[in-house]
Coordinates of C-alpha atoms in Angstrom, one line a residue:
Chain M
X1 CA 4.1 -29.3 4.0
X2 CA 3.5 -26.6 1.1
X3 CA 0.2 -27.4 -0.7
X4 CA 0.7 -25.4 -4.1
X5 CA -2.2 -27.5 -5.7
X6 CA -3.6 -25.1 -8.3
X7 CA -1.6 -22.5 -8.4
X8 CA 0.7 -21.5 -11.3
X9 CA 4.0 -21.1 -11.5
X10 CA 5.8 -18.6 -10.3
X11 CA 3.9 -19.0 -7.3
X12 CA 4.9 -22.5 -5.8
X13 CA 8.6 -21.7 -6.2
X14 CA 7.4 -18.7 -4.2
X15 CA 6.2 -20.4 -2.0
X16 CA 8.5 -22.9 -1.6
X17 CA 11.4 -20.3 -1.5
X18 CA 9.6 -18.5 2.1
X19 CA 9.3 -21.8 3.4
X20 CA 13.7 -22.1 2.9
X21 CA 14.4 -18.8 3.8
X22 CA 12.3 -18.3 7.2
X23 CA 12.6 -21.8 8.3
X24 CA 15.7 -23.6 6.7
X25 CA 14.1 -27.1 6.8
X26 CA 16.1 -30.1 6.6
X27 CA 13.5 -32.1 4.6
X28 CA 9.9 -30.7 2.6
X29 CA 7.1 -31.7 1.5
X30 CA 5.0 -29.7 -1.6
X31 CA 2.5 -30.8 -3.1
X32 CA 1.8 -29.7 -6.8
X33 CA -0.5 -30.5 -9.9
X34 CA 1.2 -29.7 -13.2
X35 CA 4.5 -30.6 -14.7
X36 CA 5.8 -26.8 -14.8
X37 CA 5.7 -26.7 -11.3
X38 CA 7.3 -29.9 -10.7
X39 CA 10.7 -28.8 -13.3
X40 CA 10.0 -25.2 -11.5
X41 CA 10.2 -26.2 -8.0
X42 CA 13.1 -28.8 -8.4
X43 CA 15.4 -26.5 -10.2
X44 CA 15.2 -24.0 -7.4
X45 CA 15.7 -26.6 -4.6
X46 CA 18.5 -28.1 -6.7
X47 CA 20.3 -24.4 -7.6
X48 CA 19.7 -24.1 -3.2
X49 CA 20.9 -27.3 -1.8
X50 CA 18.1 -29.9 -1.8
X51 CA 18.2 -32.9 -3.4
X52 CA 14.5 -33.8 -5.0
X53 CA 12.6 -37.0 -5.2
X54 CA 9.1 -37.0 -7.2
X55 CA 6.5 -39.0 -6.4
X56 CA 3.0 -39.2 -8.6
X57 CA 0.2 -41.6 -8.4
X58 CA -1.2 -40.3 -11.7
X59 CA -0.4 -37.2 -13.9
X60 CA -3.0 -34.8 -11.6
X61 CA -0.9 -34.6 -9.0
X62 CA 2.8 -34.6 -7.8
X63 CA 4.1 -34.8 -4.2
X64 CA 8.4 -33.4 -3.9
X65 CA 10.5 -34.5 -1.4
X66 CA 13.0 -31.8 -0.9
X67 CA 15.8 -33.3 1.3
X68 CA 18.8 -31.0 2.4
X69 CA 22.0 -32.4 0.7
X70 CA 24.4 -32.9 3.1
Chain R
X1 CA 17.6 -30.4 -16.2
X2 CA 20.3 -29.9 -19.2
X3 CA 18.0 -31.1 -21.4
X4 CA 15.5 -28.8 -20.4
X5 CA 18.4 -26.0 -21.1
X6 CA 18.6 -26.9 -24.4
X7 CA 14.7 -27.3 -24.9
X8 CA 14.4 -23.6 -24.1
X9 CA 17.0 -22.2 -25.8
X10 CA 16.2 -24.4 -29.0
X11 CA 12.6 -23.1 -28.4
X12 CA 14.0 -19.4 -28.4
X13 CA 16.1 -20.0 -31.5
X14 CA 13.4 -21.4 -33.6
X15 CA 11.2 -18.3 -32.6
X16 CA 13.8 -16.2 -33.7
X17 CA 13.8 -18.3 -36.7
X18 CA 10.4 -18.6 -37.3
X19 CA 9.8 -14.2 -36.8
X20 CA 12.8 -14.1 -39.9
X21 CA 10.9 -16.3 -41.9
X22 CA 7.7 -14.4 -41.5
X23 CA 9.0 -11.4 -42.2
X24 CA 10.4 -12.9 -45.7
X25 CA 7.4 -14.0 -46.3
X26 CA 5.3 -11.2 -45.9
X27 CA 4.8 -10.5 -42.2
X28 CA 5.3 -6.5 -41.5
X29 CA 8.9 -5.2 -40.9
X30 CA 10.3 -6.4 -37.3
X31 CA 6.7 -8.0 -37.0
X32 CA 7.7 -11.4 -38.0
X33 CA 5.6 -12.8 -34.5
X34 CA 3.5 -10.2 -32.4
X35 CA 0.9 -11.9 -29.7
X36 CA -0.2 -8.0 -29.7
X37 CA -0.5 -7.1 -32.6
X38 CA -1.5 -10.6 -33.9
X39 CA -4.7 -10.4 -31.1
X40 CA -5.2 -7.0 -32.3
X41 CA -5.7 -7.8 -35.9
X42 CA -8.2 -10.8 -35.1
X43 CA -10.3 -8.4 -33.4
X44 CA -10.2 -5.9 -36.4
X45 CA -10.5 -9.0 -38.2
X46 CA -13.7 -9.7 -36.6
X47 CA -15.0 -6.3 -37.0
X48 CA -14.7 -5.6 -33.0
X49 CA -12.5 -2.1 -34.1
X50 CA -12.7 -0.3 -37.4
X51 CA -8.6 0.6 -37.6
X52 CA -8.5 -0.4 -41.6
X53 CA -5.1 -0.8 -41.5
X54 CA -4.9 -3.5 -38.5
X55 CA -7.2 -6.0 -39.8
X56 CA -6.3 -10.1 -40.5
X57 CA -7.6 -13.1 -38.9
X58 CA -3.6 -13.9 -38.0
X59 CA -2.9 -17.7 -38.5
X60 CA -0.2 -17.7 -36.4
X61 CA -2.1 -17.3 -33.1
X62 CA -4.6 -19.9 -34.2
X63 CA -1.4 -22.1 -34.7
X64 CA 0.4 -21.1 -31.2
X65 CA -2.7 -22.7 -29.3
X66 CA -3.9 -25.5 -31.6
X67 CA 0.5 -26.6 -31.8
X68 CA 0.7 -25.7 -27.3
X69 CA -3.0 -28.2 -27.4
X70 CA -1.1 -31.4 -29.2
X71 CA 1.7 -31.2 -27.5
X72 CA -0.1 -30.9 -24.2
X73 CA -2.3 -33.9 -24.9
X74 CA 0.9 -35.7 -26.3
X75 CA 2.3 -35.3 -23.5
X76 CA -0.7 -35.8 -21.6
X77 CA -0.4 -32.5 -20.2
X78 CA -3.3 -31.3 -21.1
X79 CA -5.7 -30.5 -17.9
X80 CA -8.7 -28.2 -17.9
X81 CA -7.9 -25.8 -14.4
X82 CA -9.9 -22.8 -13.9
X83 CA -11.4 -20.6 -11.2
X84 CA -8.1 -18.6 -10.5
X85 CA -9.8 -15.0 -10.6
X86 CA -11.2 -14.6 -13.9
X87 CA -12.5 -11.3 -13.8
X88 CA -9.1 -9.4 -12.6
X89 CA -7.4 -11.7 -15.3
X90 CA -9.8 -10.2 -18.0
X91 CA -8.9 -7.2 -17.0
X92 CA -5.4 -7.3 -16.8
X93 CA -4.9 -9.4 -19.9
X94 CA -6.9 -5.5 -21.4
X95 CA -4.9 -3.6 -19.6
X96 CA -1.2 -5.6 -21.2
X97 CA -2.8 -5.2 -24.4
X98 CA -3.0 -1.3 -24.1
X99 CA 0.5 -0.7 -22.4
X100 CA 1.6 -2.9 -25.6
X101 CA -0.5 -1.5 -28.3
X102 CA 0.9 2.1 -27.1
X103 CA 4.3 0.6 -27.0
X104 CA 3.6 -0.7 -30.6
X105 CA 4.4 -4.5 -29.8
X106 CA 4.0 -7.5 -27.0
X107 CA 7.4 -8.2 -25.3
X108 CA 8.4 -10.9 -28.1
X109 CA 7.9 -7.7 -30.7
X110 CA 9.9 -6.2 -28.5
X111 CA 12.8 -8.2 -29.0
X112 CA 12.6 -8.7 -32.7
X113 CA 12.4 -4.8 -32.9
X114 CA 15.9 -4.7 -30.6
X115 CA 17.1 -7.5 -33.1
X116 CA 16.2 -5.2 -35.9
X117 CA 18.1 -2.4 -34.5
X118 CA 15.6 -0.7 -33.5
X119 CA 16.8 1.6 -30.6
X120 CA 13.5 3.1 -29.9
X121 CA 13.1 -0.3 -28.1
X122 CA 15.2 0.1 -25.7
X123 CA 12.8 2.3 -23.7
X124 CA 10.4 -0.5 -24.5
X125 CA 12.6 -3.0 -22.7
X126 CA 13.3 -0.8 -19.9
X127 CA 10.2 -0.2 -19.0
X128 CA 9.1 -4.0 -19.0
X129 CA 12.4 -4.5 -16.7
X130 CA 10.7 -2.2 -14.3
X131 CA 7.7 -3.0 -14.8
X132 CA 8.5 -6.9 -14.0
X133 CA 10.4 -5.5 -11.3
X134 CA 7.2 -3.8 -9.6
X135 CA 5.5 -7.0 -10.2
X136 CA 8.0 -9.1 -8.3
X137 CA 8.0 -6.2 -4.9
X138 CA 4.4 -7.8 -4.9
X139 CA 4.7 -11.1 -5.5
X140 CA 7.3 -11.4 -2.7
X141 CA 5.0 -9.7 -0.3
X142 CA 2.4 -12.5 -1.0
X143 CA 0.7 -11.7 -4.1
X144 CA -1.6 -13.9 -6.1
X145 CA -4.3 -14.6 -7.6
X146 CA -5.8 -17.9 -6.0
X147 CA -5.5 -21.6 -7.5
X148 CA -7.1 -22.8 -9.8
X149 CA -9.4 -25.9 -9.8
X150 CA -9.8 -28.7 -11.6
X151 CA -13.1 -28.5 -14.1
X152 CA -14.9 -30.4 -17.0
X153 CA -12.2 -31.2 -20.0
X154 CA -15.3 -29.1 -22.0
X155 CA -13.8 -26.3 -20.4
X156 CA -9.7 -26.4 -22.0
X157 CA -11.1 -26.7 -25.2
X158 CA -12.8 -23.5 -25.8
X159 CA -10.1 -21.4 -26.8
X160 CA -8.5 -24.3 -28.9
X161 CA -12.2 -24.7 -30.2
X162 CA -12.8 -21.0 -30.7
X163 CA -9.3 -21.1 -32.5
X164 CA -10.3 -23.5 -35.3
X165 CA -13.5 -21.9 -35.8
X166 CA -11.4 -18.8 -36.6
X167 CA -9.4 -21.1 -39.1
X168 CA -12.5 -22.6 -40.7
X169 CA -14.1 -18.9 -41.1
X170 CA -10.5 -17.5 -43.1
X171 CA -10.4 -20.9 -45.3
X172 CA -14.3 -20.7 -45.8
X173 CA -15.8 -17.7 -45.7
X174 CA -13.2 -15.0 -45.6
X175 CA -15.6 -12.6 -47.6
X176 CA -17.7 -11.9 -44.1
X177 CA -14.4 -11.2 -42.1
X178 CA -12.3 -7.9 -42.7
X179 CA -8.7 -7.6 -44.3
X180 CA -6.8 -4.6 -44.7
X181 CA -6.2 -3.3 -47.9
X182 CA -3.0 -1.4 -46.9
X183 CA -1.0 -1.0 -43.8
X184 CA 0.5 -3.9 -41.4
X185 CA -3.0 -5.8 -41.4
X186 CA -2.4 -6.2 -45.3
X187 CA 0.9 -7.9 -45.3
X188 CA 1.2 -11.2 -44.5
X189 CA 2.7 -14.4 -45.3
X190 CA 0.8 -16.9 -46.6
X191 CA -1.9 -18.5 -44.2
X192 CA -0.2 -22.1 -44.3
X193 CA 3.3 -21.1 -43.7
X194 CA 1.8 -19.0 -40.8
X195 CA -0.1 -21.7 -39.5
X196 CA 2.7 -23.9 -39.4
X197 CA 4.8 -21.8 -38.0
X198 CA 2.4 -20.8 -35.2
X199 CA 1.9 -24.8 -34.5
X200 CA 5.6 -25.4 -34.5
X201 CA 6.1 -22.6 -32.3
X202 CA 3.3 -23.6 -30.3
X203 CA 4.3 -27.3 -29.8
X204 CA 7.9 -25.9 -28.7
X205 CA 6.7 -23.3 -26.4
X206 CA 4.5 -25.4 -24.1
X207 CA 7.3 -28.1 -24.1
X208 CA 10.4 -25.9 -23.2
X209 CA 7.8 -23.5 -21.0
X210 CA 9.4 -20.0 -23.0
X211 CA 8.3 -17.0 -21.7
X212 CA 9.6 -13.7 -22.2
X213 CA 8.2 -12.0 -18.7
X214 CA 9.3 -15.1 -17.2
X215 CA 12.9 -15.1 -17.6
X216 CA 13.4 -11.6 -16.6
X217 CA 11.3 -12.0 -13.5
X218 CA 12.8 -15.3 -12.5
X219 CA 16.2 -13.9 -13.1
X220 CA 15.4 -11.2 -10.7
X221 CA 13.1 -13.4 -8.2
X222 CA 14.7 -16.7 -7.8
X223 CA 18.3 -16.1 -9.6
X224 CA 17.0 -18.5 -12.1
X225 CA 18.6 -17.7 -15.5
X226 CA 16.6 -20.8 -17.0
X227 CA 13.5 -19.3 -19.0
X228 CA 15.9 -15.8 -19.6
X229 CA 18.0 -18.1 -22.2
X230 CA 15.3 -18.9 -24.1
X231 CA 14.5 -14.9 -24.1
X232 CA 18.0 -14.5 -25.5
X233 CA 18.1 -16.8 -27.8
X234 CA 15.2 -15.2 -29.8
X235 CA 17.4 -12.2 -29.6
X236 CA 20.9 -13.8 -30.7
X237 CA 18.7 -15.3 -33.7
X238 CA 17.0 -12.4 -35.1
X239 CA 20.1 -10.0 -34.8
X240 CA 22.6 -12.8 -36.6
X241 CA 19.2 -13.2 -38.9
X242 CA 18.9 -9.6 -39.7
X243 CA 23.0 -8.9 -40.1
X244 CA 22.7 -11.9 -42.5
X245 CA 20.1 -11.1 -44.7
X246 CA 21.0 -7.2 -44.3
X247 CA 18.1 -6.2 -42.6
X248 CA 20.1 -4.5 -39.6
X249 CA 19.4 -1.3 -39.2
X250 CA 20.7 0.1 -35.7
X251 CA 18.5 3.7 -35.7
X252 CA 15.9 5.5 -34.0
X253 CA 14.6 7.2 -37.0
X254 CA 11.6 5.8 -38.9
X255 CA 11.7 1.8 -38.0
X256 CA 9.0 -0.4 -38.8
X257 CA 6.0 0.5 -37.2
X258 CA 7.2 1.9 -34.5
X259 CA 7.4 5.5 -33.0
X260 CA 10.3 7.4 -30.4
X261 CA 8.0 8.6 -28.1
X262 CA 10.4 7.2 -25.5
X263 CA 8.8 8.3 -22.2
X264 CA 5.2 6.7 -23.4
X265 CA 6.9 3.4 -24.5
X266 CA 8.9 2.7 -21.0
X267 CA 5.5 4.0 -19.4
X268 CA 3.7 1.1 -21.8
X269 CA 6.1 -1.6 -21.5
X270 CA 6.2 -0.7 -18.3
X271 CA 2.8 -1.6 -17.8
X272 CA 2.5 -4.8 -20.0
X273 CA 5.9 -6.3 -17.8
X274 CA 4.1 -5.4 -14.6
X275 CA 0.1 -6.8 -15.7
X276 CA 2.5 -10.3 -17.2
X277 CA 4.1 -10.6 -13.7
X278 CA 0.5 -10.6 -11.7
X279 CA -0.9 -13.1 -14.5
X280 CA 1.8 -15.6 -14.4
X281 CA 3.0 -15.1 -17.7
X282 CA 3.3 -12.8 -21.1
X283 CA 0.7 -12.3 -23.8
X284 CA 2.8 -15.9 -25.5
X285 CA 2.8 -17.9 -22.4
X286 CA -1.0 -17.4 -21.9
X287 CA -1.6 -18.4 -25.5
X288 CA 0.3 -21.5 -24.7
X289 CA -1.4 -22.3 -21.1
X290 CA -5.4 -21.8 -22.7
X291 CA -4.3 -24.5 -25.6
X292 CA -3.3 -26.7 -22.2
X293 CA -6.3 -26.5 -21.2
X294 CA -6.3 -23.3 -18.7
X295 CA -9.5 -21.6 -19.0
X296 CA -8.2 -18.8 -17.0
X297 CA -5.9 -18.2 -19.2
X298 CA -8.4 -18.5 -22.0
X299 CA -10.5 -15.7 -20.4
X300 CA -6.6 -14.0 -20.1
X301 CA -6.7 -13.9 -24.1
X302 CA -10.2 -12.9 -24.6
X303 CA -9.4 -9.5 -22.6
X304 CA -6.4 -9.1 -24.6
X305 CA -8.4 -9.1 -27.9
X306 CA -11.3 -6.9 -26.1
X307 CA -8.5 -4.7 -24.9
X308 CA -7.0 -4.2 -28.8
X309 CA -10.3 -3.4 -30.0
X310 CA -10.9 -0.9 -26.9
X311 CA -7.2 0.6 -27.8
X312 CA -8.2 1.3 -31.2
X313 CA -11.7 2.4 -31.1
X314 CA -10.1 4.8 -28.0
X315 CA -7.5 6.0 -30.2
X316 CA -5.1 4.5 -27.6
X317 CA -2.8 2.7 -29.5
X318 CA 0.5 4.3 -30.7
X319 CA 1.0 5.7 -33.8
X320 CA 4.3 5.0 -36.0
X321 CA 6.5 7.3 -37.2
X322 CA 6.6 8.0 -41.3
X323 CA 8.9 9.5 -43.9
X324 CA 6.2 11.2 -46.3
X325 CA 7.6 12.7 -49.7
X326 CA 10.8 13.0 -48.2
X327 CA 8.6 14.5 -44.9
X328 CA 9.8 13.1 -41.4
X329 CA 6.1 12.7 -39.6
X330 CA 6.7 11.7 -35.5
X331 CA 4.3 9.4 -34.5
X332 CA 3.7 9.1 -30.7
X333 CA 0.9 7.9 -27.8
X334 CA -2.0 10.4 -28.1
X335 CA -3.5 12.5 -24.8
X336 CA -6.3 9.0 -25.0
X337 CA -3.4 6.6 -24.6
X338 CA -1.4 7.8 -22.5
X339 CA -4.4 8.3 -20.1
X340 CA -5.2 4.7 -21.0
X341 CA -1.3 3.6 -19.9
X342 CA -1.5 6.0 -16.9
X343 CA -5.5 4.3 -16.1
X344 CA -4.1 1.0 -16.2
X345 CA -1.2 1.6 -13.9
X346 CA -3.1 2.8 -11.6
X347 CA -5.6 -0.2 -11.8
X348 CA -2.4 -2.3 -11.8
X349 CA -1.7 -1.2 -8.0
X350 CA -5.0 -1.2 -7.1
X351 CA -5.0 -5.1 -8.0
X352 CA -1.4 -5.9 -6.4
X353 CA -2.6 -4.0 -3.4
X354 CA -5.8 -6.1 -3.3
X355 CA -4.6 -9.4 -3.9
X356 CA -1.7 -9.2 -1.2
X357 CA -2.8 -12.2 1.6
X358 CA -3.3 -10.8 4.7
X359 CA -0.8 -12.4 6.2
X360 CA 1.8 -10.8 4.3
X361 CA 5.2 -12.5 4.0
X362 CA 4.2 -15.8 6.3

């Protein structure tokens, strides 16, 4: 699980992009807390493979399930 | 996602638009929108430098974060985050205001100079490429600055606040703020079409998220030609703008406020791209995140205007180059700026160096 709570963007996409290239995970889990992020981070999964789902509770924060396309 | 395509590059063309309209309207030549130059005259404006030339209380900037602030609550985006390094952000939202002031323009400047056909530019924009570039060696070797937290909504209002007070003092009581009688800070358009072109602008920008350090460091970072369109767009606009309205004038003698001291404007660009990069964003895109309520990007803005006023009263900002009776006279970056450019890259790798986690690329 990436927790990129906080930070601004570029830096969960950063984030989430070490996690893909060191450990090529079939499914992941981030965690964000602003819009930007969420478009930022699900463009960059989608342009590497992952399909994304969103899931919010409220508009302060954003949990992405990136899942490997097959 | 192709609607967010679109957003951006709509957002891009209607900058373009909007610095062409300015510019009719009174803004300085290839000055139709400058963050830099924009901060720079609110702080003359405010008496915080005495350059007489360089002196407005520019609606435009009021209208960037006041239009970024009702789209954000709109769109209930609005969130008051802070506590992402401050200090450092003060300082390196100075230190992008002096590579720019030496440059003679933020990165958006920058582009509606290269739309002018200004070729003296073109060092501008290379040095921002490299600059960005530097800044992306750090940020994949685990630069940043920290998160941010979650505060009192109080907080995301002071730069809209301090924005409107700025409005109410130029509708008011203009006679205690400064104007320039002559030079760039003495033509403008009129404060409502400014304003509403700032809060159009504005309301676009923190919708389509437009950035112009953004798209080239994405490009180079992630292969992510997304927020790059909206970068060329601006560009398309104002060149097709200028050709139209015969304003196109590809040279590198005597341009609008701006000065072929090539080496000096790479090395300033150079350091505004880089000092973007480490802050998330260019001078724009922080005027955009403190109207969402980003109080580190607030503090961002305030070093940007206390680095103007520190560029003029150091005699660090460029000067332009002029035809006098007939007289080619070469403007340039003085011995004090390019110290101040040379200063602040130095400062620049100090703070890359020192905000690289520990753990490096885990």
């Amino acid at each position: 699980m990436i927790d990129a709570r906080g930070l601004s963007c570029p830096m969960p996409v950063v984030m989430v992009r070490r996690e893909l290239d060191k450990n090529h995970p079939s499914d992941l889990e981030v965690k964000v807390d602003n819009r930007t992020a969420v478009e930022n981070v699900s463009r960059f999964a989608g342009n590497n493979g992952y399909q994304v789902e969103v899931q919010s509770a409220d508009d302060d924060e954003f949990t992405l399930i990136l899942t490997k396309k097959a | 996602m192709k609607q967010n395509h679109w957003l951006i590059i709509a957002a891009g063309a209607l900058v373009g638009l909007a610095a062409l309209v300015l510019t009719a309207s009174g803004n300085p030549g290839n000055m139709g929108f400058c963050i830099a130059c924009f901060l720079r005259d609110i702080a003359g404006g405010l008496g915080l430098h005495s350059a007489g030339k360089v002196q407005y209380i520019r609606p435009e900037i009021i209208g960037l974060v006041l239009g970024a602030m009702l789209m954000a609550l709109a769109g209930k985006e609005f969130k008051a985050r802070a506590g992402s390094a401050p200090a450092l952000r003060f300082v390196l939202g100075a230190l992008v205001m002096v590579g720019a002031l030496a440059f003679l323009g933020c990165p958006l400047r920058m582009v509606i100079r290269l739309g002018g056909g200004d070729i003296t530019a073109i060092s501008g924009l290379v040095g921002f490429v490299a600059g960005i570039l530097v800044g992306v060696v750090f940020l994949k070797n685990g630069f940043s600055l920290g998160r941010a937290y979650k505060v009192k909504q109080a907080e995301g209002f002071v730069l809209p606040g301090f924005m409107v007070w700025l409005l109410v003092l130029l509708l008011a009581v203009p006679a205690i703020l400064k104007f320039s009688a002559e030079g760039p800070g003495s033509m403008h358009a009129f404060w409502a079409i400014s304003l509403v072109a700032g809060l159009v602008v504005g309301a676009l920008a923190q919708k389509s998220r437009l950035c112009m350090a953004g798209g080239i460091r994405d490009a180079f970072l992630f292969r992510d030609f997304h927020l790059l369109s909206g970068f060329l767009a601006i560009f398309a606009v104002i060149l097709v703008g200028n050709l139209i309205l015969n304003n196109f004038n590809p040279s590198a003698q005597v341009q609008p406020i701006a000065h072929h001291d090539y080496l000096w404007s790479f090395l300033g660009m150079m350091l505004a791209g880089w000092g973007s990069v480490l802050l998330g964003g260019c001078p724009l895109r922080q005027l955009i995140l403190a109207g969402e309520g980003n109080g580190d990007s607030a503090v961002t803005v305030l070093g940007m205007i206390v680095g103007a006023a520190v560029s003029h009263n150091f005699g660090m900002a460029g000067n332009a180059d002029a035809m006098t009776d007939g007289v080619f006279v070469p403007g340039g970056v003085a011995l004090a700026g390019q110290i101040g450019v040379g200063v602040g890259l130095a400062l620049l790798l100090v703070i890359s160096v020192a905000n690289l986690r520990k753990e490096g690329a885990k």
